[in-house]
Coordinates of C-alpha atoms and ligand atoms in Angstrom, one line a residue:
M60 CA -32.0 2.5 11.1
L61 CA -29.0 3.0 8.3
L62 CA -27.4 -0.7 8.6
P63 CA -29.0 -3.5 6.7
E64 CA -31.3 -5.6 8.9
A65 CA -29.5 -8.8 8.5
F66 CA -26.5 -7.4 9.1
R67 CA -27.9 -5.8 12.5
H68 CA -29.1 -9.3 13.9
R69 CA -25.8 -10.6 13.0
L70 CA -23.8 -7.9 14.6
A71 CA -26.3 -8.2 17.6
R72 CA -25.1 -11.7 18.0
A73 CA -21.1 -11.4 17.2
R74 CA -19.0 -12.2 20.1
H75 CA -16.5 -9.9 18.3
A76 CA -17.1 -6.8 16.2
L77 CA -14.5 -4.8 13.8
F78 CA -15.2 -1.6 12.3
M79 CA -12.7 -0.2 9.8
I80 CA -13.3 3.4 8.5
D81 CA -11.6 5.8 6.4
Y82 CA -11.0 9.5 7.5
D83 CA -10.7 12.2 4.7
G84 CA -13.9 12.5 3.1
T85 CA -15.9 10.0 5.9
L86 CA -15.4 11.7 9.0
A87 CA -14.1 15.0 8.1
A88 CA -15.1 17.3 4.8
F89 CA -12.1 18.2 2.2
R90 CA -10.5 21.2 3.1
A91 CA -7.8 23.2 0.8
R92 CA -5.8 23.0 3.9
R93 CA -5.0 19.4 4.9
D94 CA -3.9 20.6 8.6
L95 CA -7.3 21.9 9.1
A96 CA -9.3 18.8 8.1
Y97 CA -11.0 18.3 11.5
P98 CA -13.7 15.6 11.9
D99 CA -17.4 16.5 11.5
G100 CA -19.8 17.2 14.4
G101 CA -20.6 14.1 16.2
V102 CA -18.1 12.1 14.9
R103 CA -15.3 12.2 18.1
E104 CA -17.9 11.3 20.5
G105 CA -19.5 8.7 18.0
L106 CA -15.9 6.8 17.3
E107 CA -15.1 7.0 21.3
R108 CA -18.8 5.5 22.0
V109 CA -17.9 2.7 19.2
I110 CA -14.8 1.4 21.0
A111 CA -16.5 1.9 24.5
S112 CA -19.3 -0.4 23.2
G113 CA -16.4 -3.6 22.4
T114 CA -15.9 -3.1 18.9
R115 CA -12.5 -3.4 17.7
L116 CA -12.3 0.3 15.4
V117 CA -9.7 0.8 13.1
V118 CA -9.1 4.3 11.0
I119 CA -7.5 3.4 7.8
S120 CA -6.2 6.6 5.8
G121 CA -3.9 7.4 3.1
R122 CA -2.0 9.9 5.5
E123 CA 0.5 9.1 8.0
A124 CA -1.1 7.8 11.2
A125 CA 0.0 10.7 13.6
E126 CA -1.7 13.5 11.4
V127 CA -5.0 11.5 11.6
S128 CA -4.5 11.0 15.5
S129 CA -3.4 14.7 16.1
L130 CA -6.9 15.8 14.0
L131 CA -8.9 13.3 15.4
G132 CA -7.6 14.0 19.1
I133 CA -9.0 10.7 20.5
A134 CA -6.9 8.6 23.2
G135 CA -6.9 4.7 22.7
L136 CA -7.7 4.9 19.0
E137 CA -6.0 2.3 16.8
I138 CA -4.8 4.1 13.1
W139 CA -3.5 2.0 10.2
G140 CA -1.7 5.2 8.2
C141 CA -0.2 5.4 4.7
H142 CA -2.8 3.1 3.2
G143 CA -2.8 0.8 5.8
A144 CA 0.8 -0.2 5.6
Q145 CA 1.8 1.8 8.7
R146 CA 0.4 0.5 12.3
R147 CA -0.3 2.4 15.3
T148 CA -1.5 0.8 18.0
A149 CA -4.0 1.9 20.7
D150 CA -0.9 2.5 22.9
G151 CA 0.4 4.8 20.3
E152 CA 3.2 2.5 19.4
S153 CA 3.8 3.1 15.6
F154 CA 5.3 0.4 13.4
L155 CA 6.0 1.6 9.4
P156 CA 7.7 -0.8 6.9
S157 CA 11.1 0.3 5.6
L158 CA 11.6 1.0 1.9
T159 CA 14.2 -0.6 -0.1
A160 CA 17.1 1.4 -1.4
E161 CA 15.5 0.8 -4.9
Q162 CA 12.2 2.4 -3.7
Q163 CA 13.7 5.2 -2.0
N164 CA 15.4 6.4 -5.3
L165 CA 12.5 5.9 -7.3
L166 CA 10.5 8.2 -4.6
A167 CA 13.3 10.5 -4.6
E168 CA 13.2 10.7 -8.5
A169 CA 9.5 10.9 -8.4
E170 CA 9.8 14.1 -6.3
T171 CA 12.5 15.7 -8.4
R172 CA 10.2 15.2 -11.1
A173 CA 7.1 16.7 -9.7
L174 CA 8.4 19.7 -8.5
P175 CA 8.7 21.3 -11.6
V176 CA 5.4 20.8 -12.7
L177 CA 3.4 21.4 -9.4
P178 CA 2.6 24.9 -7.3
E179 CA 4.5 25.4 -4.7
G180 CA 2.9 23.6 -1.6
T181 CA 1.0 21.4 -3.6
L182 CA 3.4 18.2 -3.0
E183 CA 2.8 16.2 0.0
R184 CA 5.7 14.1 1.1
K185 CA 4.7 11.1 3.0
P186 CA 6.8 8.0 4.3
L187 CA 6.0 5.9 1.7
S188 CA 4.6 7.8 -1.2
L189 CA 4.3 11.2 -2.6
A190 CA 0.8 13.1 -3.2
G191 CA 0.2 15.9 -5.5
H192 CA -2.7 17.9 -4.7
F193 CA -4.9 19.9 -6.9
R194 CA -8.0 21.2 -4.5
S195 CA -6.4 24.4 -3.5
L196 CA -5.7 25.6 -7.0
P197 CA -8.2 27.5 -9.4
P198 CA -10.5 25.0 -11.6
G199 CA -8.7 26.1 -14.7
A200 CA -5.3 25.0 -13.3
R201 CA -6.2 21.8 -12.1
A202 CA -6.7 19.5 -15.1
E203 CA -3.4 20.9 -16.3
A204 CA -1.7 20.3 -13.2
A205 CA -2.9 16.4 -13.1
R206 CA -1.9 16.0 -16.8
D207 CA 1.3 17.4 -16.1
L208 CA 2.0 15.3 -12.9
R209 CA 0.9 12.1 -14.4
Q210 CA 3.3 12.7 -17.7
A211 CA 6.2 13.3 -15.2
W212 CA 5.5 10.4 -13.2
E213 CA 4.2 8.0 -15.9
P214 CA 8.1 6.9 -16.8
L215 CA 8.3 5.7 -13.3
V216 CA 5.8 3.3 -12.9
G217 CA 6.8 -0.5 -13.2
D218 CA 6.2 -3.8 -11.6
D219 CA 6.6 -1.6 -7.8
G220 CA 5.8 1.8 -8.7
E221 CA 2.2 3.0 -9.5
L222 CA 0.1 6.1 -9.9
R223 CA -3.2 6.2 -7.9
P224 CA -5.7 9.0 -8.4
F225 CA -7.9 10.3 -5.4
D226 CA -10.2 12.4 -4.5
G227 CA -8.5 16.0 -5.5
G228 CA -5.0 14.7 -6.5
L229 CA -2.5 12.2 -7.6
E230 CA -0.4 9.7 -5.7
F231 CA 2.9 8.0 -6.5
R232 CA 2.7 4.8 -4.6
F233 CA 4.2 1.2 -4.2
R234 CA 1.8 -1.5 -5.3
R235 CA 1.9 -3.4 -2.0
H236 CA 0.8 -0.6 0.4
H237 CA -2.9 -0.3 0.0
K238 CA -5.9 -0.6 1.8
G239 CA -7.0 -4.0 0.9
R240 CA -4.2 -5.4 2.3
A241 CA -4.7 -3.8 5.3
V242 CA -8.1 -5.0 5.6
A243 CA -7.1 -8.4 4.8
T244 CA -4.5 -8.6 7.7
L245 CA -7.4 -7.1 10.2
I246 CA -9.8 -9.8 9.1
D247 CA -7.3 -12.5 9.6
E248 CA -6.7 -11.2 13.1
E249 CA -10.2 -11.3 14.0
R250 CA -11.6 -14.1 12.0
E251 CA -14.7 -14.6 14.5
A252 CA -15.7 -11.2 13.9
V253 CA -18.4 -9.3 12.3
A254 CA -16.9 -6.5 10.2
A255 CA -17.4 -3.4 8.3
Y256 CA -15.3 -0.9 6.3
A257 CA -16.7 2.7 5.5
G258 CA -15.2 4.6 3.1
D259 CA -15.5 7.6 0.1
D260 CA -12.9 7.4 -2.1
E261 CA -11.3 5.3 -5.1
T262 CA -8.5 4.0 -2.8
D263 CA -11.5 2.5 -0.5
E264 CA -12.4 0.2 -3.3
D265 CA -9.6 -1.9 -2.3
A266 CA -10.9 -2.3 0.8
F267 CA -14.2 -3.4 -0.1
R268 CA -13.0 -5.9 -2.2
A269 CA -10.9 -7.3 0.6
L270 CA -14.0 -7.8 2.9
R271 CA -15.7 -11.3 2.9
P272 CA -19.2 -11.7 1.6
S273 CA -20.8 -11.5 5.2
D274 CA -18.9 -8.3 6.0
L275 CA -20.7 -5.1 5.1
A276 CA -19.0 -2.5 2.7
I277 CA -20.3 1.0 3.0
L278 CA -19.7 3.8 0.3
V279 CA -19.7 7.0 2.0
A280 CA -20.9 9.4 -1.2
E281 CA -23.4 12.0 -2.2
S282 CA -24.4 10.2 -5.1
D283 CA -24.5 6.8 -6.9
R284 CA -21.1 5.8 -8.5
P285 CA -20.0 2.3 -9.8
T286 CA -18.5 0.5 -6.3
A287 CA -17.9 -3.0 -4.8
A288 CA -19.6 -1.5 -1.8
S289 CA -23.2 -2.8 -1.0
L290 CA -24.5 0.4 0.8
R291 CA -24.1 4.0 0.4
L292 CA -24.6 6.8 3.0
R293 CA -24.0 10.2 2.9
R294 CA -21.3 11.8 5.1
R295 CA -23.6 13.6 7.2
D296 CA -25.1 9.7 7.9
V297 CA -21.8 8.7 9.6
P298 CA -22.3 10.2 12.9
A299 CA -25.8 8.4 13.1
L300 CA -24.3 5.3 11.5
L301 CA -21.4 5.1 14.4
D302 CA -24.1 5.5 17.1
E303 CA -26.3 2.8 15.5
W304 CA -23.1 0.5 15.7
A305 CA -22.5 1.8 19.4
A306 CA -26.0 0.8 20.6
I307 CA -26.1 -2.7 19.4
G308 CA -22.7 -3.2 20.9
E309 CA -24.0 -1.8 24.1
K310 CA -27.2 -3.8 24.1
R311 CA -24.9 -6.9 23.5
R312 CA -23.0 -5.9 26.7
E313 CA -26.0 -5.7 28.7
G314 CA -27.0 -8.6 27.6
K315 CA -24.1 -10.5 28.7
R316 CA -24.1 -9.1 32.3
Ligands
LIG18 O1 -7.4 7.4 3.1 P1 -8.4 9.0 3.4 O2 -8.0 8.8 4.8 O3 -9.4 9.5 2.8 O4 -7.1 10.1 3.0 C1 -7.1 10.2 1.6 C2 -6.2 11.4 1.2 O5 -6.6 12.5 2.7 C3 -5.9 13.8 2.3 O6 -5.9 14.4 1.2 C4 -7.5 14.6 1.1 O7 -8.0 15.5 2.1 C5 -7.3 16.9 2.1 C6 -7.9 17.8 3.5 O8 -9.5 17.6 3.4 C7 -7.5 17.7 0.9 O9 -7.0 18.6 0.7 C8 -7.1 17.1 -0.2 O10 -7.4 17.5 -1.3 C9 -7.8 15.3 -0.4 O11 -7.5 14.6 -1.3 C10 -4.0 13.7 2.6 O12 -3.6 14.6 2.4 C11 -3.8 12.6 1.6 O13 -2.9 12.2 2.1 C12 -4.7 11.2 1.7 O14 -4.0 10.1 0.9

């Protein structure tokens, strides 16, 4: 059993369940080619089983939702992309907040500053942010690219724009778009639900901190590190975690019949 016993009991008795989970580094291994980061074995089946067991399952990713959707290829999956600012419903309808003219100018300026310092093909343009990726660079060039990009973007940091490191890169984003906000919104929509969030990265710490004390924050990591999560699992444990969660829901459903 991977879930703490007290949480298992709460989940077994819950009338509503909410499971929020990150994509890269949690459901899929990191790859130098972002378009090839397909889910690990057993993940698709596990997610489908969780949904069928009656849980509201939401994937919350730094990527645009459509990318996660095409990598996962699961019909009827709710995905909140762009660090949770973009909402894609289970029906595939997508809602993206618009940027102000000032924000659009800031993003354009960030792109202008990034292009001369980043090797070709390492800047990812997203609807609400820009991410510089260092994973595909030779080890010796990574620190240099990270330093140069930080220096290029630092003058743009202010009340609105911020720099956030993530596993393998650095992102220029807007402060109000973060996973903690998405989690707070979902919990507000599902006040009665027993909830959990699982993720691996620095950006997932925002999500952990937005949970209620009775919810479960799961860090997916190979070794310990400072975190707001109370449980740590390895990525290879994730399919079993999904199965365990689904089995509890299935039992709850059988009990209701
Ligand atoms: O919030 P997540 O679902 O964890 O997304 C975080 C970022 O994931 C992607 O980048 C990461 O995965 C790539 C594929 O394995 C890898 O090449 C890169 O080094 C990783 O940082 C995605 O490209 C970003 O937009 C997401 O913010």
